[in-house]
Amino acid sequence: LQPEGYGSVERFLRARRGRSRPALNSAAEALKRALREDTKMKDQGVDVEITSREKGMYSLWRKLQRTPKYGGSLDNVKDIIAMRVVLDTNRLPHEDNLDLEARRSDLCYHALCLAHTLPGWVQGGKDCLKDYIKHPKPNGYRSLHAILIKQDAPEVTLEVQIRTRQMHGVAECGMAAHWDYKGQQGGEQESPGLRDRRVAWLASLEAKSREHGADPIRFVQEVLREELGTRCFVFLRNGRILNLSRGCTVLDAAFSISTEVGMHMVHPEVNGGKVSPSYKLQNGDSINIITSPDVFPDWEWLDHAFLRSTKNSLLNYFWQQRRDKENRASLRGIAGGAATFATGMAATVSVLHGLDALEDLSLYNMG
């Protein structure tokens, strides 16, 4: 359908393939060997899977058409060849979910360090690293992407993607894969019947799809109206998804993360920009809450709260603040009364001492 575009991409790949394919194969073998011989990887029992690929001709052509920064030239595309590293490791004894996730992420960064030491390759310079582990995409995608340049052939660039098995499942199959993967991990706590309810919900979507036949637009509209119409799904920077009621503000999201986060919110960020606490969340928003231990709620926050739980947390805080203030006032009153009483007692004692002195003087004169 696009013979000129096809010919241009095909000629470019054919001219580069003689150098790029051997470079890709040798890099994959070198990294596989480095990862398998690494002490940290061996000590933690990490299984390593490495795959490599050359980007498809249609994908390259579409990239040039849709991305102005490439200027229509494949010389500016840095991920024509790539290899993907998937790390898999089991839970350690007494390791909770947060510690397991942190350890797996740390292994990804360790693998990145090893990739940067590959012989014959150097880092790709500006914008050579994209950290989607620390800053996930709105759809939950998490991975490390690094660009390497062949030292003796600078025109050959290589993208290295590094992720955990769990991250890979989400990347390949979406968040449903995340559910399934978590359910298979030893030690994961899942309430009885939760997996069955998840499967039943997906089955209901399949039945709805058959009901609407070949009309995908109607199917999507029906799902949005019936299944998701009352919910709002937003992403945190660590990839966690918050399932909130439709109409929630970013202040509600802060308290949904934890009461501590909500109480000490300095300002919220949505999709990379600073917003008001009253910002009404939309499906797919990516949020980040900036906090400080020196910041506390204002009364106006009640106007920004949509959820009853958020309002209750704020009211409890304000009630406690008022009670503490009244207690301090009472203590000051008691302390003031005590001081007045002490002053009065001191004056009385002074008078009595004076009378005793006069009495002693009178007796002396009489003598």
XYZ file of C-alpha atoms in Angstrom:
367
model
C 0.000 0.000 0.000
C 2.984 2.292 0.576
C 5.620 1.075 -1.902
C 7.894 4.085 -1.521
C 7.874 3.859 2.259
C 8.424 0.103 2.114
C 11.347 0.464 -0.269
C 12.996 3.184 1.809
C 12.810 1.202 5.060
C 13.829 -2.056 3.398
C 16.942 -0.487 1.819
C 17.951 1.090 5.117
C 17.633 -2.169 7.064
C 19.441 -4.172 4.407
C 22.369 -1.736 4.481
C 22.621 -1.839 8.288
C 21.850 -5.500 8.900
C 25.379 -6.710 8.210
C 26.652 -4.713 11.185
C 23.609 -4.574 13.474
C 22.705 -8.281 13.662
C 26.161 -9.555 14.702
C 26.403 -6.691 17.209
C 23.001 -7.587 18.658
C 23.833 -11.283 18.967
C 27.191 -10.674 20.648
C 25.695 -8.122 23.071
C 22.935 -10.544 24.062
C 25.437 -13.318 24.750
C 27.735 -11.008 26.704
C 24.922 -9.669 28.887
C 23.506 -13.139 29.482
C 26.910 -14.325 30.623
C 27.420 -11.268 32.872
C 24.045 -11.713 34.541
C 24.458 -15.441 35.125
C 27.964 -15.019 36.566
C 27.085 -12.047 38.752
C 27.339 -12.829 42.482
C 24.249 -10.871 43.494
C 22.117 -12.545 40.851
C 23.349 -15.997 41.852
C 22.908 -15.378 45.574
C 19.269 -14.378 45.074
C 18.512 -17.220 42.673
C 17.519 -14.979 39.766
C 16.413 -16.661 36.547
C 17.349 -14.585 33.494
C 15.588 -14.611 30.149
C 17.004 -12.538 27.273
C 15.354 -12.121 23.890
C 16.457 -9.942 20.999
C 14.705 -8.505 17.968
C 14.932 -6.170 14.998
C 12.057 -3.714 14.821
C 9.517 -4.541 12.112
C 9.393 -2.554 8.902
C 5.823 -1.358 9.408
C 6.555 -0.278 12.995
C 9.526 1.749 11.798
C 7.526 3.363 9.011
C 4.687 4.257 11.413
C 7.201 5.677 13.886
C 8.544 8.045 11.248
C 5.031 9.092 10.263
C 3.772 9.716 13.781
C 6.831 11.142 15.578
C 8.080 14.514 14.309
C 11.292 14.427 16.389
C 12.758 11.787 14.043
C 12.571 14.187 11.116
C 11.564 11.394 8.768
C 14.997 9.752 9.051
C 15.677 6.271 10.390
C 19.143 7.468 11.400
C 17.438 9.182 14.336
C 15.640 6.029 15.533
C 17.666 4.426 18.327
C 15.682 1.229 18.992
C 15.867 -0.496 15.621
C 17.598 -3.400 17.358
C 16.803 -4.246 20.964
C 17.073 -6.932 23.598
C 14.735 -7.558 26.478
C 15.901 -8.824 29.876
C 13.272 -10.469 32.098
C 14.280 -11.261 35.674
C 12.421 -13.812 37.761
C 13.031 -14.495 41.448
C 11.029 -16.070 44.251
C 9.987 -14.633 47.568
C 12.457 -14.957 50.429
C 11.331 -16.335 53.821
C 9.360 -13.771 55.853
C 9.478 -11.255 52.958
C 6.306 -9.168 52.588
C 4.911 -7.813 49.323
C 6.517 -4.378 49.590
C 9.965 -5.799 50.357
C 9.640 -8.304 47.510
C 8.672 -5.580 45.022
C 11.524 -3.344 46.202
C 14.066 -6.171 45.891
C 12.901 -7.089 42.399
C 13.113 -3.445 41.293
C 16.609 -3.198 42.790
C 17.662 -6.228 40.738
C 16.502 -4.435 37.585
C 18.723 -1.451 38.376
C 21.601 -3.824 39.148
C 21.116 -5.501 35.774
C 21.179 -2.044 34.152
C 24.579 -1.382 35.724
C 25.863 -4.629 34.222
C 24.456 -3.667 30.810
C 26.351 -0.371 30.967
C 29.613 -2.312 31.345
C 29.207 -4.424 28.199
C 32.525 -4.470 26.328
C 32.458 -2.465 23.112
C 29.366 -0.435 24.056
C 28.913 2.989 25.666
C 25.883 4.824 27.017
C 23.826 6.679 24.470
C 24.201 10.187 25.841
C 21.296 12.561 26.413
C 17.931 10.917 27.082
C 19.573 7.484 26.919
C 17.623 6.175 29.931
C 13.868 6.005 30.514
C 12.903 4.844 33.985
C 9.370 3.503 33.740
C 9.834 1.618 37.021
C 10.042 4.794 39.061
C 7.708 6.654 36.707
C 5.248 4.135 35.212
C 3.179 4.920 32.143
C -0.521 5.691 32.763
C -1.465 2.176 31.616
C 0.704 0.596 34.329
C 3.676 -0.237 32.067
C 6.936 -0.535 34.020
C 10.411 -1.229 32.666
C 13.879 0.258 32.263
C 14.864 1.375 28.752
C 18.518 2.199 28.037
C 20.259 3.101 24.773
C 23.796 1.841 24.082
C 26.083 2.833 21.188
C 28.617 0.548 19.494
C 32.036 2.088 20.032
C 33.541 1.039 16.704
C 30.307 1.676 14.756
C 28.455 4.707 16.235
C 25.632 4.356 13.746
C 24.656 1.080 15.462
C 22.507 1.732 18.527
C 20.928 -0.829 20.821
C 17.973 -0.524 23.175
C 18.045 -2.647 26.330
C 14.768 -3.233 28.171
C 14.948 -4.627 31.703
C 11.938 -5.703 33.766
C 10.691 -8.304 36.231
C 8.458 -11.219 35.255
C 5.523 -9.420 36.812
C 6.210 -6.230 34.862
C 6.577 -8.279 31.692
C 3.153 -9.849 32.221
C 1.547 -6.414 32.494
C 3.449 -5.178 29.426
C 2.352 -8.143 27.307
C -1.197 -8.762 28.528
C -2.284 -5.740 30.583
C -3.392 -5.456 34.209
C -5.377 -8.710 34.008
C -2.011 -10.448 33.779
C -0.967 -8.620 36.934
C -3.950 -10.139 38.773
C -3.120 -13.626 37.550
C 0.595 -13.297 38.299
C 0.018 -12.097 41.854
C -2.363 -14.967 42.475
C 0.343 -17.476 41.575
C 3.014 -16.088 43.908
C 3.736 -18.051 47.052
C 2.658 -16.256 50.178
C 0.307 -13.800 48.457
C -2.752 -13.188 50.581
C -5.981 -13.201 48.573
C -9.437 -13.278 50.115
C -11.513 -16.404 49.406
C -13.396 -16.123 46.163
C -11.625 -12.957 44.990
C -9.992 -14.681 42.029
C -13.322 -16.304 41.112
C -15.012 -12.891 41.155
C -12.318 -11.455 38.920
C -12.697 -14.285 36.418
C -16.484 -13.977 36.550
C -16.233 -10.258 35.805
C -14.011 -10.906 32.775
C -16.429 -13.620 31.636
C -19.306 -11.126 31.854
C -17.388 -8.816 29.543
C -16.906 -11.673 27.083
C -20.639 -12.408 27.167
C -21.403 -8.735 26.605
C -19.022 -8.719 23.646
C -20.894 -11.646 22.044
C -24.180 -9.882 22.722
C -23.152 -6.808 20.764
C -21.607 -8.827 17.951
C -19.345 -6.901 15.602
C -20.167 -3.449 16.961
C -17.052 -2.554 19.013
C -18.138 1.031 19.659
C -21.415 -0.047 21.207
C -19.603 -2.677 23.278
C -17.142 -0.133 24.710
C -19.928 2.328 25.467
C -21.903 -0.379 27.251
C -18.910 -1.426 29.362
C -18.122 2.162 30.278
C -21.725 2.795 31.265
C -22.495 -0.404 33.182
C -19.153 -1.672 34.455
C -17.017 1.417 34.927
C -19.533 4.245 35.041
C -19.377 4.648 38.810
C -15.623 4.078 39.236
C -12.467 6.057 38.509
C -9.107 4.333 38.104
C -5.931 6.387 38.602
C -2.239 5.497 38.755
C 0.368 6.292 41.392
C 4.016 6.831 40.494
C 4.933 3.345 41.704
C 2.398 1.754 39.338
C -0.235 1.072 41.990
C -3.814 1.609 40.827
C -6.404 3.364 42.988
C -10.000 2.279 42.426
C -12.070 5.302 43.489
C -15.656 6.447 43.173
C -16.479 8.623 40.188
C -16.379 12.246 41.360
C -13.426 11.854 43.729
C -10.937 14.693 43.993
C -7.183 14.391 44.220
C -7.566 15.141 47.948
C -9.661 11.966 48.278
C -6.907 10.082 46.464
C -4.300 11.357 48.935
C -6.333 10.056 51.891
C -6.971 6.788 50.014
C -3.215 6.235 49.807
C -2.977 6.722 53.575
C -4.307 9.102 56.210
C -0.724 10.233 56.858
C -0.259 11.245 53.208
C -3.555 13.132 53.186
C -2.882 14.975 56.439
C 0.520 16.256 55.321
C -0.198 17.042 51.652
C 1.659 20.128 50.410
C 0.205 19.976 46.912
C -0.902 17.292 44.438
C 0.413 16.677 40.924
C -1.682 15.129 38.156
C -0.101 13.981 34.887
C 3.078 15.862 35.767
C 1.467 19.223 36.600
C 0.547 20.912 39.876
C -3.210 21.045 40.536
C -5.626 22.208 43.224
C -6.799 19.740 45.913
C -10.276 20.162 44.410
C -9.198 18.702 41.027
C -11.738 16.065 39.989
C -9.948 12.898 38.880
C -10.449 11.295 35.468
C -9.863 7.687 34.422
C -6.203 7.111 33.607
C -4.843 10.111 35.513
C -1.358 9.651 36.954
C -1.040 11.292 40.379
C 1.742 12.176 42.789
C 1.250 13.671 46.267
C 3.954 15.979 47.620
C 4.034 15.846 51.437
C 5.801 17.547 54.330
C 5.649 16.784 58.074
C 5.263 20.541 58.698
C 1.999 20.828 56.732
C -1.441 20.205 58.241
C -5.034 20.411 56.918
C -7.013 23.649 56.527
C -10.753 23.960 57.135
C -11.281 24.713 53.421
C -10.137 21.168 52.632
C -13.607 20.018 53.678
C -14.967 21.782 50.580
C -12.605 19.719 48.389
C -13.532 16.327 49.855
C -15.959 14.085 47.965
C -15.702 10.885 49.993
C -17.320 10.639 53.416
C -14.201 8.876 54.712
C -12.060 11.889 53.719
C -14.444 14.304 55.436
C -14.531 12.138 58.551
C -10.720 12.066 58.726
C -10.584 15.851 58.438
C -13.376 16.419 60.982
C -11.701 14.070 63.451
C -8.472 16.027 63.048
C -10.162 19.408 63.551
C -12.143 18.062 66.531
C -8.938 16.770 68.111
C -7.218 20.112 67.465
C -10.085 21.978 69.138
C -10.069 19.595 72.091
C -6.312 20.011 72.506
C -6.720 23.786 72.373
C -9.439 23.705 75.042
C -7.280 21.452 77.216
C -4.364 23.859 76.898
C -6.641 26.780 77.799
C -7.893 24.883 80.858
C -4.358 24.124 81.934
C -3.419 27.780 81.546
C -6.455 28.739 83.707
C -5.484 26.274 86.404
C -1.890 27.445 86.287
C -3.032 31.075 86.540
C -5.292 30.275 89.514
C -2.502 28.417 91.218
C -0.179 31.336 90.690
C -2.754 33.764 92.147
C -3.292 31.469 95.117
C 0.445 31.179 95.646
C 0.823 34.954 95.494
C -1.979 35.360 98.063
C -0.421 32.803 100.347
C 2.928 34.509 100.113
C 1.323 37.832 101.040
C -0.467 36.250 104.005
C 2.724 34.669 105.248
C 4.481 37.993 104.926
C 1.790 39.718 107.029
C 1.956 37.017 109.687
C 5.714 37.365 109.845
C 5.233 41.091 110.296
C 2.770 40.639 113.156
C 5.135 38.210 114.852
C 7.900 40.768 114.615
C 5.716 43.517 116.121
C 4.673 41.208 118.926
C 8.312 40.394 119.694
C 9.172 44.082 119.694
C 6.306 44.928 122.055
C 7.335 42.264 124.508
C 10.907 43.566 124.396
C 9.802 47.097 125.229
C 7.661 45.875 128.082
C 10.595 44.064 129.481
